[in-house]
Amino acid sequence: SRGRGKKSGRGAGERRIAYDAEDMEKFEREDRERELTRQKEKQAEVEADRSEAVQEAKDMGPIKEFEEEEEEEEEDTEKVEEYRKKITALYKRFNPSKVGDVEGLMLKYKGKEDKLCAAIENKYLGQVREKIESIYQKHNPAKLNDVDRLLHKFKGKEVQLLEAIEKRYAKMAISEKKEEPEKKKKKTEKESEFEYIKPLLIKRMKPHVLKDALKDRGLSTQGTKKDLMDRLIAWQEENC
């Protein structure tokens, strides 16, 4: 009976080991199935996100195109407005009667505003150069060599450049006109200090008296008595 007990105990132990191995295998199998399920769910989520992104891109396509078109239209509108301003400025300056035609021209040459503006600029920019050169010739000849540089620097704003130059030199002209009467007044006051001396009396003056008269008038006292007399007489002819 003792031998049978031992044998029976071994059998039970072997059955438990078998049961444990079977449970372990079942657990591992279920674990693998759960992991596989998780991977499938994750893959499904990725696919869903990708599908959603693709659909969103499709939906956004027309919107993006529309926005790009809007940006292009805004840029075109800005350029057209710039052309309108240039044309208006040129007409105001050189042909005021044409200012009222600007809108009609812009409509007529819609889509070709750049060519329209270039044609009008070519027509009138020569006059801009002529006016600038004329102003410099009269008031500041040294600046004539700068005309090309200035026109290049202010390309597209030539009318504004001309107006700025005109304004500057107009102020200078006004200032000069104000100074002229003052200079004349001073000159008259200076001239009135000396009374007119008849030529016959000048010829009778003694040399030292003649030299004093010349000194008083800021004239040279060098030369013969005849030179001195002629000098004083000439000064009087001009200033008295």
XYZ file of C-alpha atoms in Angstrom:
240
model
C 0.000 0.000 0.000
C 2.917 2.331 0.656
C 4.178 1.771 -2.897
C 0.727 2.440 -4.301
C 0.567 5.711 -2.318
C 3.812 6.946 -3.739
C 2.742 6.072 -7.240
C -0.597 7.784 -6.727
C 1.192 10.934 -5.463
C 3.452 11.045 -8.486
C 0.478 10.765 -10.791
C -1.321 13.673 -9.131
C 1.809 15.811 -9.338
C 2.231 15.064 -13.015
C -1.405 15.963 -13.643
C -0.931 19.305 -11.844
C 2.161 20.079 -13.940
C 0.207 19.211 -17.060
C -2.651 21.435 -15.942
C -0.197 24.262 -15.167
C 1.481 23.938 -18.581
C -1.911 23.959 -20.260
C -2.969 27.083 -18.303
C 0.303 28.819 -19.166
C -0.098 28.006 -22.831
C -3.692 29.243 -22.729
C -2.604 32.480 -20.981
C 0.168 33.098 -23.492
C -2.237 32.415 -26.351
C -4.789 34.857 -24.954
C -2.046 37.424 -24.357
C -0.926 37.091 -27.962
C -4.514 37.495 -29.121
C -4.949 40.613 -26.980
C -1.712 42.094 -28.345
C -2.799 41.318 -31.874
C -6.169 42.948 -31.186
C -4.446 46.064 -29.833
C -2.211 46.259 -32.894
C -5.211 45.938 -35.185
C -7.058 48.652 -33.266
C -4.006 50.936 -33.426
C -3.612 50.286 -37.135
C -7.295 51.018 -37.605
C -6.893 54.338 -35.758
C -3.892 55.256 -37.950
C -5.858 54.404 -41.062
C -8.810 56.425 -39.809
C -6.573 59.452 -39.083
C -4.947 59.132 -42.485
C -8.302 58.875 -44.177
C -9.543 61.912 -42.262
C -6.409 63.886 -43.197
C -6.804 62.957 -46.840
C -10.442 64.013 -46.790
C -9.571 67.243 -45.025
C -6.914 67.961 -47.650
C -9.487 67.336 -50.356
C -11.927 69.628 -48.616
C -9.245 72.291 -48.092
C -8.031 72.115 -51.682
C -10.666 74.457 -53.119
C -10.396 76.719 -50.070
C -6.622 76.988 -50.457
C -6.947 77.676 -54.163
C -9.561 80.315 -53.395
C -7.302 81.949 -50.799
C -4.362 81.955 -53.229
C -6.554 83.499 -55.891
C -7.691 86.132 -53.388
C -4.070 86.989 -52.550
C -3.236 87.285 -56.245
C -6.268 89.502 -56.788
C -5.212 91.734 -53.876
C -1.719 92.082 -55.360
C -3.200 92.894 -58.765
C -5.543 95.454 -57.169
C -2.596 97.160 -55.451
C -0.652 97.333 -58.715
C -3.653 98.714 -60.607
C -4.141 101.370 -57.925
C -0.466 102.304 -58.175
C -0.784 102.687 -61.971
C -3.920 104.816 -61.508
C -2.083 107.155 -59.130
C 0.899 107.528 -61.493
C -1.303 108.276 -64.502
C -3.429 110.744 -62.530
C -0.323 112.540 -61.220
C 1.126 112.870 -64.745
C -2.131 114.212 -66.168
C -2.609 116.661 -63.287
C 0.844 118.019 -63.934
C 1.047 118.067 -67.730
C -2.485 117.678 -69.098
C -5.176 118.489 -66.476
C -7.997 118.161 -69.004
C -7.277 114.416 -69.215
C -7.684 113.705 -65.490
C -11.385 112.957 -65.961
C -10.491 110.281 -68.545
C -8.382 108.172 -66.195
C -11.151 105.803 -65.053
C -12.299 105.248 -68.639
C -8.743 104.434 -69.717
C -8.294 102.013 -66.813
C -11.444 100.147 -67.865
C -10.488 100.176 -71.532
C -7.044 98.767 -70.822
C -8.065 96.400 -68.013
C -5.400 93.744 -67.661
C -2.928 95.943 -69.554
C -2.629 98.759 -67.030
C 1.162 98.391 -66.922
C 1.471 99.039 -70.663
C -0.924 101.993 -70.449
C 1.073 103.543 -67.610
C 4.388 102.963 -69.423
C 3.075 104.674 -72.569
C 1.882 107.745 -70.647
C 5.129 107.927 -68.679
C 7.189 107.827 -71.891
C 5.094 110.683 -73.234
C 5.490 113.043 -70.271
C 8.730 112.079 -68.475
C 10.756 113.980 -71.063
C 8.996 117.126 -69.880
C 9.877 116.267 -66.280
C 13.569 116.136 -67.218
C 13.359 119.415 -69.143
C 11.726 121.242 -66.230
C 14.237 119.921 -63.692
C 17.170 120.887 -65.935
C 15.648 124.336 -66.487
C 15.345 124.936 -62.725
C 18.913 123.798 -62.067
C 20.243 125.851 -64.989
C 18.697 128.969 -63.475
C 19.318 128.418 -59.767
C 22.007 125.750 -59.326
C 23.966 124.771 -62.485
C 26.253 122.482 -60.484
C 23.303 120.101 -59.980
C 22.779 119.503 -63.717
C 25.118 116.510 -63.594
C 22.863 114.890 -60.957
C 19.689 114.819 -63.064
C 20.162 111.275 -64.419
C 20.988 109.937 -60.969
C 17.944 111.608 -59.406
C 15.567 110.327 -62.104
C 16.929 106.807 -61.637
C 16.688 107.035 -57.847
C 13.088 108.289 -57.970
C 11.940 106.051 -60.835
C 8.144 105.865 -60.720
C 7.998 109.038 -58.594
C 9.359 111.533 -61.115
C 6.447 113.964 -60.761
C 6.877 114.053 -56.976
C 10.606 114.699 -57.509
C 9.881 117.623 -59.829
C 7.362 119.104 -57.391
C 9.858 118.840 -54.522
C 12.562 120.602 -56.584
C 10.127 123.322 -57.683
C 8.995 123.882 -54.100
C 12.561 124.146 -52.853
C 13.718 126.656 -55.433
C 10.475 128.624 -55.289
C 11.211 129.305 -51.626
C 14.733 130.391 -52.559
C 13.366 132.733 -55.234
C 10.934 134.292 -52.734
C 13.784 134.766 -50.263
C 15.941 136.408 -52.942
C 13.119 138.776 -53.910
C 12.757 139.822 -50.279
C 16.480 140.492 -50.075
C 16.648 142.584 -53.259
C 14.692 145.633 -51.948
C 16.819 145.564 -48.805
C 20.010 145.546 -50.876
C 18.720 148.382 -53.038
C 17.743 150.305 -49.925
C 21.230 149.908 -48.435
C 22.806 150.863 -51.731
C 20.624 153.979 -51.987
C 21.430 154.948 -48.413
C 25.113 154.539 -49.126
C 24.896 156.555 -52.337
C 22.922 159.326 -50.648
C 25.874 159.951 -48.339
C 27.687 161.639 -51.209
C 26.491 164.705 -53.063
C 26.965 164.959 -56.789
C 30.035 166.977 -57.741
C 30.089 168.620 -61.089
C 32.917 167.415 -63.374
C 34.268 170.986 -63.668
C 34.699 171.140 -59.880
C 36.358 167.733 -59.840
C 38.930 168.960 -62.351
C 39.683 171.934 -60.072
C 40.223 169.742 -56.978
C 43.664 169.568 -55.496
C 45.215 166.079 -55.572
C 44.913 165.430 -51.824
C 41.206 166.493 -51.857
C 40.575 164.261 -54.860
C 42.193 161.292 -53.134
C 40.104 161.853 -49.997
C 36.930 161.821 -52.105
C 37.982 158.565 -53.737
C 38.858 156.982 -50.376
C 35.449 157.939 -48.958
C 33.818 156.100 -51.826
C 36.025 153.021 -51.462
C 37.894 153.688 -54.704
C 41.575 153.353 -55.565
C 43.819 156.416 -55.229
C 46.553 155.100 -57.506
C 47.439 156.781 -60.794
C 47.822 160.243 -62.237
C 45.526 163.145 -61.386
C 43.686 162.557 -64.656
C 43.154 158.893 -63.676
C 41.777 159.973 -60.316
C 39.415 162.529 -61.859
C 38.143 160.078 -64.447
C 37.603 157.457 -61.738
C 35.517 159.786 -59.566
C 33.485 161.080 -62.511
C 32.753 157.498 -63.669
C 31.681 156.473 -60.162
C 29.253 159.400 -59.990
C 27.770 158.559 -63.379
C 26.951 155.091 -62.139
C 25.880 155.829 -58.567
C 24.514 159.380 -58.408
